[in-house]
Amino acid sequence: EIRIRDWSSDVCSSDLGAGWAIVFARAGLNVRMFDVNPQVLESAPALVAQQLDGLHSYGLLKESVDTIRARISVVPDLKKALDGACYAQESVLEKVDVKRKLVEEIDSFGFDDLIVGSSTSGIPASDFGLNLKMSPRILVSHPVNPPYLVPIVELVGSPQTSQATIAFTDQLMQAANMSVVRVNKETEGFVLNRLQAVLLREAWTLVA
Protein backbone atom coordinates (compact mmCIF):
# COMPACT_ATOMS: atom_id res chain seq x y z
CA GLU A 1 0.00 0.00 0.00
CA ILE A 2 1.41 3.40 -1.03
CA ARG A 3 0.58 6.64 0.71
CA ILE A 4 1.05 9.93 -1.07
CA ARG A 5 2.07 13.00 0.89
CA ASP A 6 0.99 16.26 -0.73
CA TRP A 7 1.61 19.06 1.78
CA SER A 8 1.22 22.17 -0.31
CA SER A 9 -1.90 24.06 -1.33
CA ASP A 10 0.03 25.16 -4.42
CA VAL A 11 -1.85 24.07 -7.55
CA CYS A 12 1.18 22.53 -9.28
CA SER A 13 2.11 20.51 -6.20
CA SER A 14 -1.46 19.30 -5.84
CA ASP A 15 -1.56 18.29 -9.50
CA LEU A 16 1.70 16.41 -9.08
CA GLY A 17 0.49 14.60 -5.98
CA ALA A 18 -2.66 13.54 -7.81
CA GLY A 19 -0.54 12.49 -10.77
CA TRP A 20 1.60 10.23 -8.59
CA ALA A 21 -1.53 8.76 -7.03
CA ILE A 22 -2.68 7.77 -10.50
CA VAL A 23 0.71 6.23 -11.34
CA PHE A 24 0.60 3.93 -8.33
CA ALA A 25 -3.13 3.18 -8.44
CA ARG A 26 -2.98 2.38 -12.15
CA ALA A 27 -0.27 -0.17 -11.28
CA GLY A 28 -2.67 -1.90 -8.87
CA LEU A 29 -1.45 -0.36 -5.60
CA ASN A 30 -3.62 1.15 -2.87
CA VAL A 31 -2.90 4.84 -2.31
CA ARG A 32 -3.65 7.24 0.51
CA MET A 33 -3.41 10.99 -0.10
CA PHE A 34 -2.85 13.62 2.57
CA ASP A 35 -2.59 17.40 2.47
CA VAL A 36 -2.25 19.82 5.36
CA ASN A 37 -4.83 22.07 3.66
CA PRO A 38 -8.34 20.59 4.13
CA GLN A 39 -9.62 22.33 0.99
CA VAL A 40 -6.91 20.76 -1.14
CA LEU A 41 -7.57 17.37 0.38
CA GLU A 42 -11.29 17.74 -0.24
CA SER A 43 -10.71 18.59 -3.89
CA ALA A 44 -8.20 15.76 -4.47
CA PRO A 45 -10.74 13.09 -5.52
CA ALA A 46 -12.25 15.39 -8.14
CA LEU A 47 -8.79 16.28 -9.45
CA VAL A 48 -7.85 12.60 -9.71
CA ALA A 49 -11.15 11.82 -11.44
CA GLN A 50 -10.62 14.62 -13.95
CA GLN A 51 -7.16 13.36 -14.85
CA LEU A 52 -8.37 9.74 -15.10
CA ASP A 53 -11.26 10.78 -17.33
CA GLY A 54 -8.76 12.47 -19.64
CA LEU A 55 -6.63 9.33 -19.81
CA HIS A 56 -9.73 7.22 -20.45
CA SER A 57 -10.87 9.47 -23.30
CA TYR A 58 -7.59 8.77 -25.11
CA GLY A 59 -7.69 5.03 -24.45
CA LEU A 60 -4.73 5.13 -22.06
CA LEU A 61 -6.24 3.08 -19.25
CA LYS A 62 -6.27 -0.73 -19.15
CA GLU A 63 -8.88 -0.70 -16.37
CA SER A 64 -11.99 1.37 -15.78
CA VAL A 65 -11.80 4.79 -14.17
CA ASP A 66 -13.90 3.55 -11.24
CA THR A 67 -11.58 0.59 -10.59
CA ILE A 68 -8.52 2.83 -10.40
CA ARG A 69 -10.29 5.51 -8.36
CA ALA A 70 -11.35 2.89 -5.82
CA ARG A 71 -7.69 2.33 -4.94
CA ILE A 72 -7.20 5.98 -3.97
CA SER A 73 -8.44 7.45 -0.70
CA VAL A 74 -7.82 10.65 1.23
CA VAL A 75 -6.83 10.68 4.89
CA PRO A 76 -6.96 13.88 7.02
CA ASP A 77 -4.21 12.75 9.41
CA LEU A 78 -0.59 12.39 8.27
CA LYS A 79 0.45 9.71 10.74
CA LYS A 80 -2.57 7.56 9.91
CA ALA A 81 -1.94 8.07 6.20
CA LEU A 82 1.61 6.79 6.56
CA ASP A 83 1.03 4.03 9.10
CA GLY A 84 2.02 0.69 7.59
CA ALA A 85 3.25 2.18 4.32
CA CYS A 86 6.49 1.05 2.71
CA TYR A 87 6.88 4.22 0.59
CA ALA A 88 5.62 7.82 0.54
CA GLN A 89 5.92 10.22 -2.38
CA GLU A 90 6.37 13.79 -1.12
CA SER A 91 5.07 16.48 -3.49
CA VAL A 92 5.20 19.60 -1.35
CA LEU A 93 6.08 23.18 -2.17
CA GLU A 94 9.59 23.68 -3.56
CA LYS A 95 11.03 25.24 -0.42
CA VAL A 96 13.76 23.70 1.69
CA ASP A 97 12.18 24.72 4.99
CA VAL A 98 8.83 23.17 4.04
CA LYS A 99 10.45 19.90 3.03
CA ARG A 100 12.62 19.84 6.14
CA LYS A 101 9.62 20.42 8.40
CA LEU A 102 7.82 17.56 6.71
CA VAL A 103 10.61 14.99 6.99
CA GLU A 104 11.23 15.99 10.61
CA GLU A 105 7.54 15.38 11.33
CA ILE A 106 7.64 12.00 9.60
CA ASP A 107 10.87 11.12 11.40
CA SER A 108 9.17 11.82 14.74
CA PHE A 109 6.58 9.11 14.03
CA GLY A 110 9.29 6.46 14.38
CA PHE A 111 8.37 4.33 11.37
CA ASP A 112 11.28 1.94 10.91
CA ASP A 113 10.80 0.95 7.27
CA LEU A 114 9.11 3.89 5.55
CA ILE A 115 10.96 5.32 2.54
CA VAL A 116 10.26 8.91 1.48
CA GLY A 117 10.87 9.96 -2.12
CA SER A 118 10.76 13.67 -2.90
CA SER A 119 9.25 14.96 -6.15
CA THR A 120 11.51 18.01 -6.03
CA SER A 121 12.72 19.21 -9.41
CA GLY A 122 15.86 20.92 -8.15
CA ILE A 123 16.49 20.62 -4.40
CA PRO A 124 18.97 17.88 -3.46
CA ALA A 125 18.01 15.53 -0.65
CA SER A 126 21.05 16.66 1.30
CA ASP A 127 19.44 20.11 1.66
CA PHE A 128 16.50 18.79 3.69
CA GLY A 129 17.04 15.14 4.58
CA LEU A 130 20.29 14.83 6.52
CA ASN A 131 21.01 13.86 10.13
CA LEU A 132 17.68 12.26 10.93
CA LYS A 133 17.01 8.71 12.06
CA MET A 134 15.37 8.06 8.72
CA SER A 135 17.98 9.87 6.57
CA PRO A 136 19.10 6.55 5.01
CA ARG A 137 15.50 6.21 3.74
CA ILE A 138 15.15 9.66 2.12
CA LEU A 139 15.90 10.29 -1.55
CA VAL A 140 14.81 12.34 -4.53
CA SER A 141 12.34 10.67 -6.90
CA HIS A 142 12.10 13.36 -9.56
CA PRO A 143 9.40 12.87 -12.23
CA VAL A 144 8.19 14.71 -15.29
CA ASN A 145 4.81 16.29 -14.64
CA PRO A 146 2.38 14.65 -15.14
CA PRO A 147 4.15 11.37 -14.31
CA TYR A 148 1.33 9.22 -15.71
CA LEU A 149 1.95 10.66 -19.20
CA VAL A 150 5.76 10.81 -19.19
CA PRO A 151 6.75 7.72 -17.20
CA ILE A 152 10.33 8.55 -16.26
CA VAL A 153 11.76 9.15 -12.80
CA GLU A 154 15.23 10.09 -11.60
CA LEU A 155 16.43 8.57 -8.34
CA VAL A 156 19.04 10.63 -6.53
CA GLY A 157 20.19 9.85 -3.02
CA SER A 158 21.95 12.09 -0.52
CA PRO A 159 25.33 11.05 0.92
CA GLN A 160 23.32 9.45 3.76
CA THR A 161 20.82 7.54 1.57
CA SER A 162 21.36 3.80 1.71
CA GLN A 163 21.83 1.70 -1.41
CA ALA A 164 19.01 -0.53 -0.16
CA THR A 165 16.65 2.47 -0.30
CA ILE A 166 17.65 3.27 -3.87
CA ALA A 167 17.34 -0.37 -4.94
CA PHE A 168 13.88 -0.74 -3.37
CA THR A 169 12.61 2.50 -4.92
CA ASP A 170 14.01 1.46 -8.30
CA GLN A 171 12.07 -1.82 -8.13
CA LEU A 172 8.92 -0.08 -6.92
CA MET A 173 9.01 2.49 -9.73
CA GLN A 174 9.59 -0.18 -12.35
CA ALA A 175 6.65 -2.13 -10.93
CA ALA A 176 4.61 1.06 -11.39
CA ASN A 177 5.69 1.10 -15.07
CA MET A 178 8.13 3.98 -14.70
CA SER A 179 11.46 4.12 -16.52
CA VAL A 180 14.14 4.66 -13.89
CA VAL A 181 17.29 6.74 -14.21
CA ARG A 182 19.73 6.42 -11.34
CA VAL A 183 21.81 9.52 -10.72
CA ASN A 184 24.79 8.45 -8.64
CA LYS A 185 25.82 11.88 -7.39
CA GLU A 186 23.85 14.99 -6.46
CA THR A 187 24.25 17.67 -9.09
CA GLU A 188 22.42 20.93 -9.77
CA GLY A 189 19.27 20.31 -11.80
CA PHE A 190 19.84 16.55 -11.73
CA VAL A 191 20.09 15.10 -15.27
CA LEU A 192 16.62 15.33 -16.80
CA ASN A 193 16.19 19.05 -16.19
CA ARG A 194 19.56 19.85 -17.70
CA LEU A 195 18.88 17.84 -20.84
CA GLN A 196 15.42 19.38 -21.18
CA ALA A 197 16.94 22.84 -20.80
CA VAL A 198 19.23 22.24 -23.78
CA LEU A 199 16.31 20.96 -25.86
CA LEU A 200 14.16 23.95 -24.95
CA ARG A 201 16.96 26.39 -25.68
CA GLU A 202 17.43 24.90 -29.15
CA ALA A 203 13.66 24.98 -29.76
CA TRP A 204 13.51 28.67 -28.84
CA THR A 205 16.50 29.34 -31.10
CA LEU A 206 14.75 27.62 -34.01
CA VAL A 207 11.58 29.66 -33.43
CA ALA A 208 13.62 32.87 -33.25
GROMACS .gro file of C-alpha atoms in nm:
model
  208
    1GLU     CA    1   0.000   0.000   0.000
    2ILE     CA    2   0.141   0.340  -0.103
    3ARG     CA    3   0.058   0.664   0.071
    4ILE     CA    4   0.105   0.993  -0.107
    5ARG     CA    5   0.207   1.300   0.089
    6ASP     CA    6   0.099   1.626  -0.073
    7TRP     CA    7   0.161   1.906   0.178
    8SER     CA    8   0.122   2.217  -0.031
    9SER     CA    9  -0.190   2.406  -0.133
   10ASP     CA   10   0.003   2.516  -0.442
   11VAL     CA   11  -0.185   2.407  -0.755
   12CYS     CA   12   0.118   2.253  -0.928
   13SER     CA   13   0.211   2.051  -0.620
   14SER     CA   14  -0.146   1.930  -0.584
   15ASP     CA   15  -0.156   1.829  -0.950
   16LEU     CA   16   0.170   1.641  -0.908
   17GLY     CA   17   0.049   1.460  -0.598
   18ALA     CA   18  -0.266   1.354  -0.781
   19GLY     CA   19  -0.054   1.249  -1.077
   20TRP     CA   20   0.160   1.023  -0.859
   21ALA     CA   21  -0.153   0.876  -0.703
   22ILE     CA   22  -0.268   0.777  -1.050
   23VAL     CA   23   0.071   0.623  -1.134
   24PHE     CA   24   0.060   0.393  -0.833
   25ALA     CA   25  -0.313   0.318  -0.844
   26ARG     CA   26  -0.298   0.238  -1.215
   27ALA     CA   27  -0.027  -0.017  -1.128
   28GLY     CA   28  -0.267  -0.190  -0.887
   29LEU     CA   29  -0.145  -0.036  -0.560
   30ASN     CA   30  -0.362   0.115  -0.287
   31VAL     CA   31  -0.290   0.484  -0.231
   32ARG     CA   32  -0.365   0.724   0.051
   33MET     CA   33  -0.341   1.099  -0.010
   34PHE     CA   34  -0.285   1.362   0.257
   35ASP     CA   35  -0.259   1.740   0.247
   36VAL     CA   36  -0.225   1.982   0.536
   37ASN     CA   37  -0.483   2.207   0.366
   38PRO     CA   38  -0.834   2.059   0.413
   39GLN     CA   39  -0.962   2.233   0.099
   40VAL     CA   40  -0.691   2.076  -0.114
   41LEU     CA   41  -0.757   1.737   0.038
   42GLU     CA   42  -1.129   1.774  -0.024
   43SER     CA   43  -1.071   1.859  -0.389
   44ALA     CA   44  -0.820   1.576  -0.447
   45PRO     CA   45  -1.074   1.309  -0.552
   46ALA     CA   46  -1.225   1.539  -0.814
   47LEU     CA   47  -0.879   1.628  -0.945
   48VAL     CA   48  -0.785   1.260  -0.971
   49ALA     CA   49  -1.115   1.182  -1.144
   50GLN     CA   50  -1.062   1.462  -1.395
   51GLN     CA   51  -0.716   1.336  -1.485
   52LEU     CA   52  -0.837   0.974  -1.510
   53ASP     CA   53  -1.126   1.078  -1.733
   54GLY     CA   54  -0.876   1.247  -1.964
   55LEU     CA   55  -0.663   0.933  -1.981
   56HIS     CA   56  -0.973   0.722  -2.045
   57SER     CA   57  -1.087   0.947  -2.330
   58TYR     CA   58  -0.759   0.877  -2.511
   59GLY     CA   59  -0.769   0.503  -2.445
   60LEU     CA   60  -0.473   0.513  -2.206
   61LEU     CA   61  -0.624   0.308  -1.925
   62LYS     CA   62  -0.627  -0.073  -1.915
   63GLU     CA   63  -0.888  -0.070  -1.637
   64SER     CA   64  -1.199   0.137  -1.578
   65VAL     CA   65  -1.180   0.479  -1.417
   66ASP     CA   66  -1.390   0.355  -1.124
   67THR     CA   67  -1.158   0.059  -1.059
   68ILE     CA   68  -0.852   0.283  -1.040
   69ARG     CA   69  -1.029   0.551  -0.836
   70ALA     CA   70  -1.135   0.289  -0.582
   71ARG     CA   71  -0.769   0.233  -0.494
   72ILE     CA   72  -0.720   0.598  -0.397
   73SER     CA   73  -0.844   0.745  -0.070
   74VAL     CA   74  -0.782   1.065   0.123
   75VAL     CA   75  -0.683   1.068   0.489
   76PRO     CA   76  -0.696   1.388   0.702
   77ASP     CA   77  -0.421   1.275   0.941
   78LEU     CA   78  -0.059   1.239   0.827
   79LYS     CA   79   0.045   0.971   1.074
   80LYS     CA   80  -0.257   0.756   0.991
   81ALA     CA   81  -0.194   0.807   0.620
   82LEU     CA   82   0.161   0.679   0.656
   83ASP     CA   83   0.103   0.403   0.910
   84GLY     CA   84   0.202   0.069   0.759
   85ALA     CA   85   0.325   0.218   0.432
   86CYS     CA   86   0.649   0.105   0.271
   87TYR     CA   87   0.688   0.422   0.059
   88ALA     CA   88   0.562   0.782   0.054
   89GLN     CA   89   0.592   1.022  -0.238
   90GLU     CA   90   0.637   1.379  -0.112
   91SER     CA   91   0.507   1.648  -0.349
   92VAL     CA   92   0.520   1.960  -0.135
   93LEU     CA   93   0.608   2.318  -0.217
   94GLU     CA   94   0.959   2.368  -0.356
   95LYS     CA   95   1.103   2.524  -0.042
   96VAL     CA   96   1.376   2.370   0.169
   97ASP     CA   97   1.218   2.472   0.499
   98VAL     CA   98   0.883   2.317   0.404
   99LYS     CA   99   1.045   1.990   0.303
  100ARG     CA  100   1.262   1.984   0.614
  101LYS     CA  101   0.962   2.042   0.840
  102LEU     CA  102   0.782   1.756   0.671
  103VAL     CA  103   1.061   1.499   0.699
  104GLU     CA  104   1.123   1.599   1.061
  105GLU     CA  105   0.754   1.538   1.133
  106ILE     CA  106   0.764   1.200   0.960
  107ASP     CA  107   1.087   1.112   1.140
  108SER     CA  108   0.917   1.182   1.474
  109PHE     CA  109   0.658   0.911   1.403
  110GLY     CA  110   0.929   0.646   1.438
  111PHE     CA  111   0.837   0.433   1.137
  112ASP     CA  112   1.128   0.194   1.091
  113ASP     CA  113   1.080   0.095   0.727
  114LEU     CA  114   0.911   0.389   0.555
  115ILE     CA  115   1.096   0.532   0.254
  116VAL     CA  116   1.026   0.891   0.148
  117GLY     CA  117   1.087   0.996  -0.212
  118SER     CA  118   1.076   1.367  -0.290
  119SER     CA  119   0.925   1.496  -0.615
  120THR     CA  120   1.151   1.801  -0.603
  121SER     CA  121   1.272   1.921  -0.941
  122GLY     CA  122   1.586   2.092  -0.815
  123ILE     CA  123   1.649   2.062  -0.440
  124PRO     CA  124   1.897   1.788  -0.346
  125ALA     CA  125   1.801   1.553  -0.065
  126SER     CA  126   2.105   1.666   0.130
  127ASP     CA  127   1.944   2.011   0.166
  128PHE     CA  128   1.650   1.879   0.369
  129GLY     CA  129   1.704   1.514   0.458
  130LEU     CA  130   2.029   1.483   0.652
  131ASN     CA  131   2.101   1.386   1.013
  132LEU     CA  132   1.768   1.226   1.093
  133LYS     CA  133   1.701   0.871   1.206
  134MET     CA  134   1.537   0.806   0.872
  135SER     CA  135   1.798   0.987   0.657
  136PRO     CA  136   1.910   0.655   0.501
  137ARG     CA  137   1.550   0.621   0.374
  138ILE     CA  138   1.515   0.966   0.212
  139LEU     CA  139   1.590   1.029  -0.155
  140VAL     CA  140   1.481   1.234  -0.453
  141SER     CA  141   1.234   1.067  -0.690
  142HIS     CA  142   1.210   1.336  -0.956
  143PRO     CA  143   0.940   1.287  -1.223
  144VAL     CA  144   0.819   1.471  -1.529
  145ASN     CA  145   0.481   1.629  -1.464
  146PRO     CA  146   0.238   1.465  -1.514
  147PRO     CA  147   0.415   1.137  -1.431
  148TYR     CA  148   0.133   0.922  -1.571
  149LEU     CA  149   0.195   1.066  -1.920
  150VAL     CA  150   0.576   1.081  -1.919
  151PRO     CA  151   0.675   0.772  -1.720
  152ILE     CA  152   1.033   0.855  -1.626
  153VAL     CA  153   1.176   0.915  -1.280
  154GLU     CA  154   1.523   1.009  -1.160
  155LEU     CA  155   1.643   0.857  -0.834
  156VAL     CA  156   1.904   1.063  -0.653
  157GLY     CA  157   2.019   0.985  -0.302
  158SER     CA  158   2.195   1.209  -0.052
  159PRO     CA  159   2.533   1.105   0.092
  160GLN     CA  160   2.332   0.945   0.376
  161THR     CA  161   2.082   0.754   0.157
  162SER     CA  162   2.136   0.380   0.171
  163GLN     CA  163   2.183   0.170  -0.141
  164ALA     CA  164   1.901  -0.053  -0.016
  165THR     CA  165   1.665   0.247  -0.030
  166ILE     CA  166   1.765   0.327  -0.387
  167ALA     CA  167   1.734  -0.037  -0.494
  168PHE     CA  168   1.388  -0.074  -0.337
  169THR     CA  169   1.261   0.250  -0.492
  170ASP     CA  170   1.401   0.146  -0.830
  171GLN     CA  171   1.207  -0.182  -0.813
  172LEU     CA  172   0.892  -0.008  -0.692
  173MET     CA  173   0.901   0.249  -0.973
  174GLN     CA  174   0.959  -0.018  -1.235
  175ALA     CA  175   0.665  -0.213  -1.093
  176ALA     CA  176   0.461   0.106  -1.139
  177ASN     CA  177   0.569   0.110  -1.507
  178MET     CA  178   0.813   0.398  -1.470
  179SER     CA  179   1.146   0.412  -1.652
  180VAL     CA  180   1.414   0.466  -1.389
  181VAL     CA  181   1.729   0.674  -1.421
  182ARG     CA  182   1.973   0.642  -1.134
  183VAL     CA  183   2.181   0.952  -1.072
  184ASN     CA  184   2.479   0.845  -0.864
  185LYS     CA  185   2.582   1.188  -0.739
  186GLU     CA  186   2.385   1.499  -0.646
  187THR     CA  187   2.425   1.767  -0.909
  188GLU     CA  188   2.242   2.093  -0.977
  189GLY     CA  189   1.927   2.031  -1.180
  190PHE     CA  190   1.984   1.655  -1.173
  191VAL     CA  191   2.009   1.510  -1.527
  192LEU     CA  192   1.662   1.533  -1.680
  193ASN     CA  193   1.619   1.905  -1.619
  194ARG     CA  194   1.956   1.985  -1.770
  195LEU     CA  195   1.888   1.784  -2.084
  196GLN     CA  196   1.542   1.938  -2.118
  197ALA     CA  197   1.694   2.284  -2.080
  198VAL     CA  198   1.923   2.224  -2.378
  199LEU     CA  199   1.631   2.096  -2.586
  200LEU     CA  200   1.416   2.395  -2.495
  201ARG     CA  201   1.696   2.639  -2.568
  202GLU     CA  202   1.743   2.490  -2.915
  203ALA     CA  203   1.366   2.498  -2.976
  204TRP     CA  204   1.351   2.867  -2.884
  205THR     CA  205   1.650   2.934  -3.110
  206LEU     CA  206   1.475   2.762  -3.401
  207VAL     CA  207   1.158   2.966  -3.343
  208ALA     CA  208   1.362   3.287  -3.325
   0.00000   0.00000   0.00000
